[in-house]
Amino acid sequence: DIVMTQSPDSLAVSLGERATINCKSSQSVFSSFYNKNFLSWYQQKPGQPPKLLIYWSSTRESGVPDRFSGSGSGTDFTLTISSLQAEDVAVYYCQQYSSGPPTFGGGTKVEIK
Amino acid sequence: QITLKESAPTLEKPTQTLTLTCTFSGFSLTTDRVGVGWIRQPPGKALEWLAVIYWNDDKRYSPSLKTRLTITKDTSKNQVVLTMTDMDPVDTGTYYCVHRSTLKGTFDYWGQGTQVTVSS
């Protein structure tokens, strides 16, 4: 199975500041056939199911604010919240769907400083 | 609009078999490359994928749980059922039904989840 490792486990950011979450996969999730990275990001608020934010590593889901962006390729990926808002307080997960069973990172908790 | 809703007994005893039912609307499980799956989350922990069934009845399971899981579909009822045998307290958590998108390749719609507690 591909192991997904997120860092940091938690971070506190001031309102309006940038938040950066990292995700590393134990093997590449890039497909040269499709020219895509099979990597998605989810946001989970307390008591709610996860919500898809980003797929194909950098494509924003419909309705997701443009302050959320995904980048990276191969084994190293980043989710950036360009200007943190109060409603962004949540746990964020990366997930690969490249090969084998889909696997998730351990999550990163984002709080307001 | 795609919706999914899970139903299951909230309390199970160890060694029993859990039956989870997902009832969905807004799409058909007969459409090419569509899938419905299950993901669980122990209290305070990360997400764990369990199984998926596709439009063509192809089924995939988590390797670590494969011997305990069976996933089936009833397209006439728009339902997917997951059974998990030999339940243990470590199986306690929230179980989510998910829609696997053909275009996005991943899980774009989630049910609200159903809480399952395993205790004697």
PDB file of N, CA and C in Angstrom, chain A residues 15-81:
ATOM      1  N   LEU A  15      -5.507  34.956  11.322  1.00  0.00           N
ATOM      2  CA  LEU A  15      -6.486  35.267  10.280  1.00  0.00           C
ATOM      3  C   LEU A  15      -5.837  36.125   9.198  1.00  0.00           C
ATOM      4  N   GLY A  16      -6.094  35.741   7.948  1.00  0.00           N
ATOM      5  CA  GLY A  16      -5.533  36.470   6.824  1.00  0.00           C
ATOM      6  C   GLY A  16      -4.144  36.021   6.404  1.00  0.00           C
ATOM      7  N   GLU A  17      -3.520  35.175   7.210  1.00  0.00           N
ATOM      8  CA  GLU A  17      -2.189  34.687   6.874  1.00  0.00           C
ATOM      9  C   GLU A  17      -2.264  33.375   6.087  1.00  0.00           C
ATOM     10  N   ARG A  18      -1.106  32.967   5.573  1.00  0.00           N
ATOM     11  CA  ARG A  18      -1.034  31.763   4.750  1.00  0.00           C
ATOM     12  C   ARG A  18      -0.848  30.525   5.599  1.00  0.00           C
ATOM     13  N   ALA A  19      -1.559  29.446   5.220  1.00  0.00           N
ATOM     14  CA  ALA A  19      -1.383  28.140   5.856  1.00  0.00           C
ATOM     15  C   ALA A  19      -0.901  27.160   4.794  1.00  0.00           C
ATOM     16  N   THR A  20       0.108  26.377   5.153  1.00  0.00           N
ATOM     17  CA  THR A  20       0.692  25.420   4.207  1.00  0.00           C
ATOM     18  C   THR A  20       0.740  24.040   4.841  1.00  0.00           C
ATOM     19  N   ILE A  21       0.181  23.070   4.144  1.00  0.00           N
ATOM     20  CA  ILE A  21       0.149  21.683   4.617  1.00  0.00           C
ATOM     21  C   ILE A  21       0.870  20.818   3.590  1.00  0.00           C
ATOM     22  N   ASN A  22       1.723  19.945   4.091  1.00  0.00           N
ATOM     23  CA  ASN A  22       2.508  19.085   3.217  1.00  0.00           C
ATOM     24  C   ASN A  22       2.029  17.638   3.274  1.00  0.00           C
ATOM     25  N   CYS A  23       2.202  16.963   2.171  1.00  0.00           N
ATOM     26  CA  CYS A  23       1.804  15.555   2.058  1.00  0.00           C
ATOM     27  C   CYS A  23       2.840  14.832   1.209  1.00  0.00           C
ATOM     28  N   LYS A  24       3.325  13.729   1.724  1.00  0.00           N
ATOM     29  CA  LYS A  24       4.342  12.960   1.003  1.00  0.00           C
ATOM     30  C   LYS A  24       3.869  11.525   0.850  1.00  0.00           C
ATOM     31  N   SER A  25       3.997  10.990  -0.352  1.00  0.00           N
ATOM     32  CA  SER A  25       3.601   9.602  -0.610  1.00  0.00           C
ATOM     33  C   SER A  25       4.838   8.717  -0.679  1.00  0.00           C
ATOM     34  N   SER A  26       4.673   7.453  -0.284  1.00  0.00           N
ATOM     35  CA  SER A  26       5.816   6.527  -0.233  1.00  0.00           C
ATOM     36  C   SER A  26       6.267   6.093  -1.633  1.00  0.00           C
ATOM     37  N   GLN A  27       5.433   6.328  -2.625  1.00  0.00           N
ATOM     38  CA  GLN A  27       5.833   6.116  -4.017  1.00  0.00           C
ATOM     39  C   GLN A  27       5.053   7.094  -4.883  1.00  0.00           C
ATOM     40  N   SER A  28       5.528   7.288  -6.076  1.00  0.00           N
ATOM     41  CA  SER A  28       4.924   8.287  -6.948  1.00  0.00           C
ATOM     42  C   SER A  28       3.460   7.979  -7.243  1.00  0.00           C
ATOM     43  N   VAL A  29       2.643   9.027  -7.246  1.00  0.00           N
ATOM     44  CA  VAL A  29       1.234   8.883  -7.609  1.00  0.00           C
ATOM     45  C   VAL A  29       0.950   9.536  -8.963  1.00  0.00           C
ATOM     46  N   PHE A  30       2.027   9.800  -9.708  1.00  0.00           N
ATOM     47  CA  PHE A  30       1.885  10.391 -11.037  1.00  0.00           C
ATOM     48  C   PHE A  30       1.737   9.310 -12.088  1.00  0.00           C
ATOM     49  N   SER A  31       0.792   9.493 -12.994  1.00  0.00           N
ATOM     50  CA  SER A  31       0.602   8.597 -14.117  1.00  0.00           C
ATOM     51  C   SER A  31       1.046   9.309 -15.392  1.00  0.00           C
ATOM     52  N   SER A  32       2.066   8.783 -16.038  1.00  0.00           N
ATOM     53  CA  SER A  32       2.527   9.385 -17.294  1.00  0.00           C
ATOM     54  C   SER A  32       1.512   9.127 -18.417  1.00  0.00           C
ATOM     55  N   PHE A  33       0.750   8.048 -18.288  1.00  0.00           N
ATOM     56  CA  PHE A  33      -0.269   7.731 -19.294  1.00  0.00           C
ATOM     57  C   PHE A  33      -1.358   8.803 -19.312  1.00  0.00           C
ATOM     58  N   TYR A  34      -1.810   9.180 -18.098  1.00  0.00           N
ATOM     59  CA  TYR A  34      -2.858  10.183 -17.991  1.00  0.00           C
ATOM     60  C   TYR A  34      -2.289  11.589 -17.803  1.00  0.00           C
ATOM     61  N   ASN A  35      -0.979  11.686 -17.525  1.00  0.00           N
ATOM     62  CA  ASN A  35      -0.329  12.953 -17.215  1.00  0.00           C
ATOM     63  C   ASN A  35      -1.019  13.649 -16.044  1.00  0.00           C
ATOM     64  N   LYS A  36      -1.313  12.879 -15.036  1.00  0.00           N
ATOM     65  CA  LYS A  36      -1.999  13.405 -13.858  1.00  0.00           C
ATOM     66  C   LYS A  36      -1.406  12.802 -12.590  1.00  0.00           C
ATOM     67  N   ASN A  37      -1.502  13.583 -11.514  1.00  0.00           N
ATOM     68  CA  ASN A  37      -1.191  13.080 -10.188  1.00  0.00           C
ATOM     69  C   ASN A  37      -2.497  12.674  -9.504  1.00  0.00           C
ATOM     70  N   PHE A  38      -2.555  11.423  -9.069  1.00  0.00           N
ATOM     71  CA  PHE A  38      -3.785  10.884  -8.478  1.00  0.00           C
ATOM     72  C   PHE A  38      -3.805  11.201  -6.985  1.00  0.00           C
ATOM     73  N   LEU A  39      -4.014  12.498  -6.689  1.00  0.00           N
ATOM     74  CA  LEU A  39      -3.901  12.987  -5.318  1.00  0.00           C
ATOM     75  C   LEU A  39      -5.031  13.977  -5.069  1.00  0.00           C
ATOM     76  N   SER A  40      -5.737  13.806  -3.960  1.00  0.00           N
ATOM     77  CA  SER A  40      -6.816  14.718  -3.608  1.00  0.00           C
ATOM     78  C   SER A  40      -6.648  15.222  -2.178  1.00  0.00           C
ATOM     79  N   TRP A  41      -7.334  16.314  -1.892  1.00  0.00           N
ATOM     80  CA  TRP A  41      -7.342  16.933  -0.567  1.00  0.00           C
ATOM     81  C   TRP A  41      -8.784  17.086  -0.084  1.00  0.00           C
ATOM     82  N   TYR A  42      -8.980  16.834   1.213  1.00  0.00           N
ATOM     83  CA  TYR A  42     -10.288  16.959   1.832  1.00  0.00           C
ATOM     84  C   TYR A  42     -10.198  17.865   3.056  1.00  0.00           C
ATOM     85  N   GLN A  43     -11.311  18.493   3.345  1.00  0.00           N
ATOM     86  CA  GLN A  43     -11.479  19.305   4.548  1.00  0.00           C
ATOM     87  C   GLN A  43     -12.572  18.668   5.402  1.00  0.00           C
ATOM     88  N   GLN A  44     -12.294  18.483   6.689  1.00  0.00           N
ATOM     89  CA  GLN A  44     -13.308  17.935   7.586  1.00  0.00           C
ATOM     90  C   GLN A  44     -13.482  18.840   8.796  1.00  0.00           C
ATOM     91  N   LYS A  45     -14.681  19.374   8.932  1.00  0.00           N
ATOM     92  CA  LYS A  45     -15.026  20.172  10.106  1.00  0.00           C
ATOM     93  C   LYS A  45     -15.670  19.267  11.148  1.00  0.00           C
ATOM     94  N   PRO A  46     -15.604  19.659  12.420  1.00  0.00           N
ATOM     95  CA  PRO A  46     -16.139  18.799  13.495  1.00  0.00           C
ATOM     96  C   PRO A  46     -17.577  18.383  13.242  1.00  0.00           C
ATOM     97  N   GLY A  47     -17.828  17.083  13.393  1.00  0.00           N
ATOM     98  CA  GLY A  47     -19.175  16.567  13.255  1.00  0.00           C
ATOM     99  C   GLY A  47     -19.676  16.466  11.834  1.00  0.00           C
ATOM    100  N   GLN A  48     -18.802  16.709  10.872  1.00  0.00           N
ATOM    101  CA  GLN A  48     -19.209  16.656   9.463  1.00  0.00           C
ATOM    102  C   GLN A  48     -18.389  15.629   8.696  1.00  0.00           C
ATOM    103  N   PRO A  49     -18.938  15.161   7.556  1.00  0.00           N
ATOM    104  CA  PRO A  49     -18.114  14.291   6.707  1.00  0.00           C
ATOM    105  C   PRO A  49     -17.046  15.115   5.998  1.00  0.00           C
ATOM    106  N   PRO A  50     -16.002  14.476   5.520  1.00  0.00           N
ATOM    107  CA  PRO A  50     -15.008  15.192   4.721  1.00  0.00           C
ATOM    108  C   PRO A  50     -15.636  15.782   3.468  1.00  0.00           C
ATOM    109  N   LYS A  51     -15.042  16.886   3.030  1.00  0.00           N
ATOM    110  CA  LYS A  51     -15.491  17.581   1.826  1.00  0.00           C
ATOM    111  C   LYS A  51     -14.325  17.638   0.846  1.00  0.00           C
ATOM    112  N   LEU A  52     -14.565  17.243  -0.391  1.00  0.00           N
ATOM    113  CA  LEU A  52     -13.517  17.278  -1.403  1.00  0.00           C
ATOM    114  C   LEU A  52     -13.178  18.720  -1.758  1.00  0.00           C
ATOM    115  N   LEU A  53     -11.883  19.054  -1.657  1.00  0.00           N
ATOM    116  CA  LEU A  53     -11.421  20.398  -2.016  1.00  0.00           C
ATOM    117  C   LEU A  53     -10.694  20.406  -3.366  1.00  0.00           C
ATOM    118  N   ILE A  54      -9.773  19.455  -3.514  1.00  0.00           N
ATOM    119  CA  ILE A  54      -8.843  19.432  -4.645  1.00  0.00           C
ATOM    120  C   ILE A  54      -8.740  17.997  -5.152  1.00  0.00           C
ATOM    121  N   TYR A  55      -8.716  17.815  -6.475  1.00  0.00           N
ATOM    122  CA  TYR A  55      -8.438  16.505  -7.060  1.00  0.00           C
ATOM    123  C   TYR A  55      -7.442  16.690  -8.200  1.00  0.00           C
ATOM    124  N   TRP A  56      -6.894  15.563  -8.669  1.00  0.00           N
ATOM    125  CA  TRP A  56      -5.788  15.606  -9.646  1.00  0.00           C
ATOM    126  C   TRP A  56      -4.697  16.569  -9.168  1.00  0.00           C
ATOM    127  N   SER A  57      -4.479  16.607  -7.874  1.00  0.00           N
ATOM    128  CA  SER A  57      -3.453  17.353  -7.148  1.00  0.00           C
ATOM    129  C   SER A  57      -3.634  18.876  -7.176  1.00  0.00           C
ATOM    130  N   SER A  58      -4.310  19.413  -8.186  1.00  0.00           N
ATOM    131  CA  SER A  58      -4.376  20.874  -8.272  1.00  0.00           C
ATOM    132  C   SER A  58      -5.690  21.416  -8.822  1.00  0.00           C
ATOM    133  N   THR A  59      -6.646  20.560  -9.125  1.00  0.00           N
ATOM    134  CA  THR A  59      -7.936  21.017  -9.660  1.00  0.00           C
ATOM    135  C   THR A  59      -8.903  21.260  -8.519  1.00  0.00           C
ATOM    136  N   ARG A  60      -9.347  22.491  -8.418  1.00  0.00           N
ATOM    137  CA  ARG A  60     -10.252  22.860  -7.347  1.00  0.00           C
ATOM    138  C   ARG A  60     -11.659  22.343  -7.646  1.00  0.00           C
ATOM    139  N   GLU A  61     -12.279  21.748  -6.632  1.00  0.00           N
ATOM    140  CA  GLU A  61     -13.653  21.287  -6.782  1.00  0.00           C
ATOM    141  C   GLU A  61     -14.578  22.501  -6.948  1.00  0.00           C
ATOM    142  N   SER A  62     -15.667  22.303  -7.666  1.00  0.00           N
ATOM    143  CA  SER A  62     -16.632  23.369  -7.872  1.00  0.00           C
ATOM    144  C   SER A  62     -17.116  23.941  -6.543  1.00  0.00           C
ATOM    145  N   GLY A  63     -17.122  25.263  -6.444  1.00  0.00           N
ATOM    146  CA  GLY A  63     -17.603  25.918  -5.237  1.00  0.00           C
ATOM    147  C   GLY A  63     -16.565  26.143  -4.166  1.00  0.00           C
ATOM    148  N   VAL A  64     -15.386  25.590  -4.333  1.00  0.00           N
ATOM    149  CA  VAL A  64     -14.317  25.778  -3.339  1.00  0.00           C
ATOM    150  C   VAL A  64     -13.651  27.139  -3.573  1.00  0.00           C
ATOM    151  N   PRO A  65     -13.516  27.939  -2.531  1.00  0.00           N
ATOM    152  CA  PRO A  65     -12.914  29.272  -2.699  1.00  0.00           C
ATOM    153  C   PRO A  65     -11.511  29.203  -3.278  1.00  0.00           C
ATOM    154  N   ASP A  66     -11.149  30.218  -4.048  1.00  0.00           N
ATOM    155  CA  ASP A  66      -9.846  30.176  -4.728  1.00  0.00           C
ATOM    156  C   ASP A  66      -8.677  30.454  -3.797  1.00  0.00           C
ATOM    157  N   ARG A  67      -8.930  30.687  -2.513  1.00  0.00           N
ATOM    158  CA  ARG A  67      -7.814  30.787  -1.570  1.00  0.00           C
ATOM    159  C   ARG A  67      -7.206  29.409  -1.288  1.00  0.00           C
ATOM    160  N   PHE A  68      -7.913  28.351  -1.669  1.00  0.00           N
ATOM    161  CA  PHE A  68      -7.386  26.993  -1.544  1.00  0.00           C
ATOM    162  C   PHE A  68      -6.698  26.611  -2.863  1.00  0.00           C
ATOM    163  N   SER A  69      -5.467  26.131  -2.758  1.00  0.00           N
ATOM    164  CA  SER A  69      -4.774  25.668  -3.957  1.00  0.00           C
ATOM    165  C   SER A  69      -3.912  24.457  -3.625  1.00  0.00           C
ATOM    166  N   GLY A  70      -3.782  23.584  -4.619  1.00  0.00           N
ATOM    167  CA  GLY A  70      -2.956  22.402  -4.468  1.00  0.00           C
ATOM    168  C   GLY A  70      -1.822  22.428  -5.472  1.00  0.00           C
ATOM    169  N   SER A  71      -0.674  21.913  -5.046  1.00  0.00           N
ATOM    170  CA  SER A  71       0.482  21.871  -5.932  1.00  0.00           C
ATOM    171  C   SER A  71       1.311  20.642  -5.627  1.00  0.00           C
ATOM    172  N   GLY A  72       2.306  20.413  -6.478  1.00  0.00           N
ATOM    173  CA  GLY A  72       3.208  19.288  -6.276  1.00  0.00           C
ATOM    174  C   GLY A  72       3.052  18.231  -7.347  1.00  0.00           C
ATOM    175  N   SER A  73       3.967  17.287  -7.333  1.00  0.00           N
ATOM    176  CA  SER A  73       3.934  16.195  -8.312  1.00  0.00           C
ATOM    177  C   SER A  73       4.790  15.045  -7.816  1.00  0.00           C
ATOM    178  N   GLY A  74       4.451  13.845  -8.284  1.00  0.00           N
ATOM    179  CA  GLY A  74       5.261  12.679  -7.925  1.00  0.00           C
ATOM    180  C   GLY A  74       4.971  12.176  -6.529  1.00  0.00           C
ATOM    181  N   THR A  75       5.792  12.594  -5.590  1.00  0.00           N
ATOM    182  CA  THR A  75       5.625  12.145  -4.204  1.00  0.00           C
ATOM    183  C   THR A  75       5.429  13.284  -3.196  1.00  0.00           C
ATOM    184  N   ASP A  76       5.559  14.520  -3.624  1.00  0.00           N
ATOM    185  CA  ASP A  76       5.485  15.653  -2.690  1.00  0.00           C
ATOM    186  C   ASP A  76       4.433  16.661  -3.114  1.00  0.00           C
ATOM    187  N   PHE A  77       3.509  16.923  -2.191  1.00  0.00           N
ATOM    188  CA  PHE A  77       2.366  17.764  -2.499  1.00  0.00           C
ATOM    189  C   PHE A  77       2.116  18.768  -1.382  1.00  0.00           C
ATOM    190  N   THR A  78       1.441  19.855  -1.752  1.00  0.00           N
ATOM    191  CA  THR A  78       1.159  20.922  -0.796  1.00  0.00           C
ATOM    192  C   THR A  78      -0.248  21.444  -0.999  1.00  0.00           C
ATOM    193  N   LEU A  79      -0.945  21.662   0.114  1.00  0.00           N
ATOM    194  CA  LEU A  79      -2.212  22.387   0.109  1.00  0.00           C
ATOM    195  C   LEU A  79      -1.943  23.739   0.757  1.00  0.00           C
ATOM    196  N   THR A  80      -2.315  24.794   0.055  1.00  0.00           N
ATOM    197  CA  THR A  80      -2.094  26.146   0.571  1.00  0.00           C
ATOM    198  C   THR A  80      -3.422  26.865   0.718  1.00  0.00           C
ATOM    199  N   ILE A  81      -3.602  27.462   1.886  1.00  0.00           N
ATOM    200  CA  ILE A  81      -4.720  28.387   2.099  1.00  0.00           C
ATOM    201  C   ILE A  81      -4.085  29.771   2.122  1.00  0.00           C
TER     202      ILE A  81
END
